[in-house]
Short mmCIF file of N, CA and C in Angstrom, two decimals:
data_model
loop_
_atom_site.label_atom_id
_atom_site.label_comp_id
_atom_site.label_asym_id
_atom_site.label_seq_id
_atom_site.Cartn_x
_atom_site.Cartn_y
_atom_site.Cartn_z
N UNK L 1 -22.91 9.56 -21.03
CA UNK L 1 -23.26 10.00 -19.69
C UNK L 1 -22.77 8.98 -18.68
N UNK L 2 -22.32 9.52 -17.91
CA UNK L 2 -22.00 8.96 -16.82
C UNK L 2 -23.08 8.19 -15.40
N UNK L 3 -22.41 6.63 -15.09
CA UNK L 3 -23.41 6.01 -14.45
C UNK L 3 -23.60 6.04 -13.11
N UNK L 4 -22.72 7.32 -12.92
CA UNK L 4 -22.73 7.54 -11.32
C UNK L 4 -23.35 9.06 -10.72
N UNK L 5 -23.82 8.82 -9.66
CA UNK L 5 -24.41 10.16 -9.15
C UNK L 5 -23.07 11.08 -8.22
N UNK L 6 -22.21 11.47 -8.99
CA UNK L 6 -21.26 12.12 -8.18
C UNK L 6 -21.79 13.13 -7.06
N UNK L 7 -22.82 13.82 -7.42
CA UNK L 7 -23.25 14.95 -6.33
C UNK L 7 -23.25 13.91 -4.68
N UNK L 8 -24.01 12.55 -5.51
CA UNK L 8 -24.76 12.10 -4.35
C UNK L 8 -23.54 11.41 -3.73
N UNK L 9 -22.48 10.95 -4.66
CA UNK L 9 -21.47 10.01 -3.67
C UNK L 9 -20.72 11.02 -2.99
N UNK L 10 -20.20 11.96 -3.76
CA UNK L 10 -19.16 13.22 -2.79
C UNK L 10 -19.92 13.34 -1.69
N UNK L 11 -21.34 13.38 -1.25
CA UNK L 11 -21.87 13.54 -0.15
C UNK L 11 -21.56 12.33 0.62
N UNK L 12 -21.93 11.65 0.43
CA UNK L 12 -21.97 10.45 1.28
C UNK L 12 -20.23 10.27 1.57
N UNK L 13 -19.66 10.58 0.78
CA UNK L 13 -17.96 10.18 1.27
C UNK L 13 -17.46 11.52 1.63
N UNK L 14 -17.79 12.82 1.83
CA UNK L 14 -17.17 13.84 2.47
C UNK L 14 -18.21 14.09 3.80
N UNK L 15 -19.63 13.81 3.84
CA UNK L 15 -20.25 14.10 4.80
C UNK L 15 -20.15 12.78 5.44
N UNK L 16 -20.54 11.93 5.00
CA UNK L 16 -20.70 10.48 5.48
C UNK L 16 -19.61 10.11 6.39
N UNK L 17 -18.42 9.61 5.44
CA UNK L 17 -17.35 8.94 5.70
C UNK L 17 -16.34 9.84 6.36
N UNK L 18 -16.46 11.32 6.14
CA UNK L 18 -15.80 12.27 7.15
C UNK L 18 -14.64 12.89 5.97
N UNK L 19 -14.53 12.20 4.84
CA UNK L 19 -13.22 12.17 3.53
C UNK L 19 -13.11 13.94 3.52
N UNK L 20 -12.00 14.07 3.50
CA UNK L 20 -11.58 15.61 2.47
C UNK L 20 -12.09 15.38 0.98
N UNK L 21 -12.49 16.15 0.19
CA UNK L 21 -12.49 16.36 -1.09
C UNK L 21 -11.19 15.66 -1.94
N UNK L 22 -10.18 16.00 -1.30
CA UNK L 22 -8.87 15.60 -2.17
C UNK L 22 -9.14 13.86 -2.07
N UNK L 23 -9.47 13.80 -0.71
CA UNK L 23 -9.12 11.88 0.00
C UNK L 23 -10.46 11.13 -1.65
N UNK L 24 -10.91 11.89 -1.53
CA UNK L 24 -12.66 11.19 -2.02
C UNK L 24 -12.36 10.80 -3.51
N UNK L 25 -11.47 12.13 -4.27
CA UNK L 25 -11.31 11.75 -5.61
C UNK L 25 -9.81 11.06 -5.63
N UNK L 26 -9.95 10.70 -5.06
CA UNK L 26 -8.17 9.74 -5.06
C UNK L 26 -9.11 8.33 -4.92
N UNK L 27 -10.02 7.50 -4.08
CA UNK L 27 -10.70 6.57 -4.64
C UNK L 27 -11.49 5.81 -5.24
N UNK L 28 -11.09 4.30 -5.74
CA UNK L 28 -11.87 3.92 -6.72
C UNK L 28 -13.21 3.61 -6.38
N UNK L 29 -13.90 3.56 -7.40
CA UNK L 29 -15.81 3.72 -7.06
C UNK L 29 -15.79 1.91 -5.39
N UNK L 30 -14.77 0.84 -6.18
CA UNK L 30 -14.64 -0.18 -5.23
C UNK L 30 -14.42 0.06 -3.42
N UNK L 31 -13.42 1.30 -3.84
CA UNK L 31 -12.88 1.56 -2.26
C UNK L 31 -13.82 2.28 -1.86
N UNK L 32 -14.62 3.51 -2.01
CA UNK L 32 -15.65 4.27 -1.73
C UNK L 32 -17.13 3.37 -1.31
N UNK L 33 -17.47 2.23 -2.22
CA UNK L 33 -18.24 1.18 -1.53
C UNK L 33 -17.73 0.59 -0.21
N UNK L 34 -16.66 0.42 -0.27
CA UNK L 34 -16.15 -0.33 0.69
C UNK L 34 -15.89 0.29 2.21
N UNK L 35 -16.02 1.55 1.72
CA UNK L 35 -16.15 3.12 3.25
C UNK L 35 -16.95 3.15 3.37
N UNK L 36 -18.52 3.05 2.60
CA UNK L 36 -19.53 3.36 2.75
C UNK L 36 -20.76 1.74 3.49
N UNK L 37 -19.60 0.64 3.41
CA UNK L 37 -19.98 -0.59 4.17
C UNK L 37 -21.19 -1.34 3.37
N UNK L 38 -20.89 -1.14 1.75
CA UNK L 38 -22.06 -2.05 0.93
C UNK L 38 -20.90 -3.38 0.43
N UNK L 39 -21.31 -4.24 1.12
CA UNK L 39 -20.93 -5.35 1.32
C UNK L 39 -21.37 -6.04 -0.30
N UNK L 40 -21.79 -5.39 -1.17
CA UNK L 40 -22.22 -5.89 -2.49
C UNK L 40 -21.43 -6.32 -3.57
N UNK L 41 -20.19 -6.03 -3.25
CA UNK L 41 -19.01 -5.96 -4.25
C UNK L 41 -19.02 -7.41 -3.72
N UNK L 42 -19.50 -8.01 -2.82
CA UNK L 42 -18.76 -9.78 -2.67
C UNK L 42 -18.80 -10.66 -3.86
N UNK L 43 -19.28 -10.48 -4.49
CA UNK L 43 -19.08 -11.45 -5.80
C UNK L 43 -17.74 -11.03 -6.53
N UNK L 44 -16.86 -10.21 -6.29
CA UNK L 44 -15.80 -9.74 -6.71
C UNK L 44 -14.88 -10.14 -6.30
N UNK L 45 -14.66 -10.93 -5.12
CA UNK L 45 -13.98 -11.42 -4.23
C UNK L 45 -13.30 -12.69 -4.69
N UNK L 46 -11.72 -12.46 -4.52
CA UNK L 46 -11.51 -13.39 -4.77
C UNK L 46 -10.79 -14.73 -4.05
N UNK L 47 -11.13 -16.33 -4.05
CA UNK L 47 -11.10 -16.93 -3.29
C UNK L 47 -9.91 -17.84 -3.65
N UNK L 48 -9.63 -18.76 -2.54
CA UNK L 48 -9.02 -19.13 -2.35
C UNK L 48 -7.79 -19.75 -3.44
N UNK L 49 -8.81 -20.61 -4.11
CA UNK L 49 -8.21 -21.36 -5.38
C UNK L 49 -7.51 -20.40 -6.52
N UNK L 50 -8.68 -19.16 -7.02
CA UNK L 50 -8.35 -18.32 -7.91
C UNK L 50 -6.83 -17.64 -7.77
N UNK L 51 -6.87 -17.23 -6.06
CA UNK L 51 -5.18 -16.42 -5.69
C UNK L 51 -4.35 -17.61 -5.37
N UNK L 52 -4.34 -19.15 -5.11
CA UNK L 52 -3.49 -19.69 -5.63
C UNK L 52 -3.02 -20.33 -7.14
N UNK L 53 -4.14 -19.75 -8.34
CA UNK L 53 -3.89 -19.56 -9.59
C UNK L 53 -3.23 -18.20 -9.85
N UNK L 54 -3.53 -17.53 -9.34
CA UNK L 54 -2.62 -16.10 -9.68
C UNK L 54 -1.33 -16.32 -8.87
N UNK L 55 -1.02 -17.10 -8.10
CA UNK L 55 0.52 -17.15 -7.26
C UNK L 55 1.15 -18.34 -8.24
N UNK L 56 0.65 -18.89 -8.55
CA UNK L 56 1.48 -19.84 -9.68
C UNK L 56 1.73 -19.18 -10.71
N UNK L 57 0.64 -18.04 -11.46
CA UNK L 57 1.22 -17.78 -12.53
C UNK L 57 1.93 -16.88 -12.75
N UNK L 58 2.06 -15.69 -11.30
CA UNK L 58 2.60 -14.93 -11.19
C UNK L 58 3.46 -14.93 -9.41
N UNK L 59 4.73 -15.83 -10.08
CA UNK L 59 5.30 -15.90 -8.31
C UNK L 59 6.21 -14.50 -8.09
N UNK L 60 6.05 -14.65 -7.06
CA UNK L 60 6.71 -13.36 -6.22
C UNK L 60 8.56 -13.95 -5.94
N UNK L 61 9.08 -13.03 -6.77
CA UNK L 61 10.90 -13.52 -6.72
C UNK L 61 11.08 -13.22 -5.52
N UNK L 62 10.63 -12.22 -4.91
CA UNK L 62 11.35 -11.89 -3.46
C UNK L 62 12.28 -10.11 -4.42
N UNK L 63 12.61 -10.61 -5.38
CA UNK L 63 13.41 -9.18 -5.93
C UNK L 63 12.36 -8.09 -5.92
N UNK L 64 13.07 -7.30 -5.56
CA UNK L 64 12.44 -5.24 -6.11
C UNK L 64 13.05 -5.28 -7.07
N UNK L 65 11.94 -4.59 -7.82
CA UNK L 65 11.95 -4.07 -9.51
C UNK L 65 13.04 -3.24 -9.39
N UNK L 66 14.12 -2.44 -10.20
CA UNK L 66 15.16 -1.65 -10.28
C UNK L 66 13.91 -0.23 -11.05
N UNK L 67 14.29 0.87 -10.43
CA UNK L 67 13.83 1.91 -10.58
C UNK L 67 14.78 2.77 -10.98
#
């Protein structure tokens, strides 16, 4: 079973947030908190030090991927 109240979030993000149906299931449960202004996800956040550990271990060439 699932740990989310979909009835109750589609409300809050099509009535609430103003979303189309299509807009609502296109985001993640993170972005839908983040429309709905629960500032709770901050422990998720990541700071300063951590994204200059992710830029060292993953530098940006400046190249686009070939598609």
């Amino acid at each position: 079973m699932s740990g989310f109240d979909w009835p109750a979030l589609m409300q809050a993000g099509v009535c609430g947030v103003g979303l189309r149906p299509e807009e609502f299931w296109r985001l993640t449960p993170a972005e839908l908190r983040m429309l709905l202004g629960d500032a709770a996800g901050d422990e998720n956040r990541v700071g300063r030090a951590r994204l200059d550990e992710l830029l060292a271990a993953f530098p940006d060439t400046g190249a686009l991927p070939k598609v």
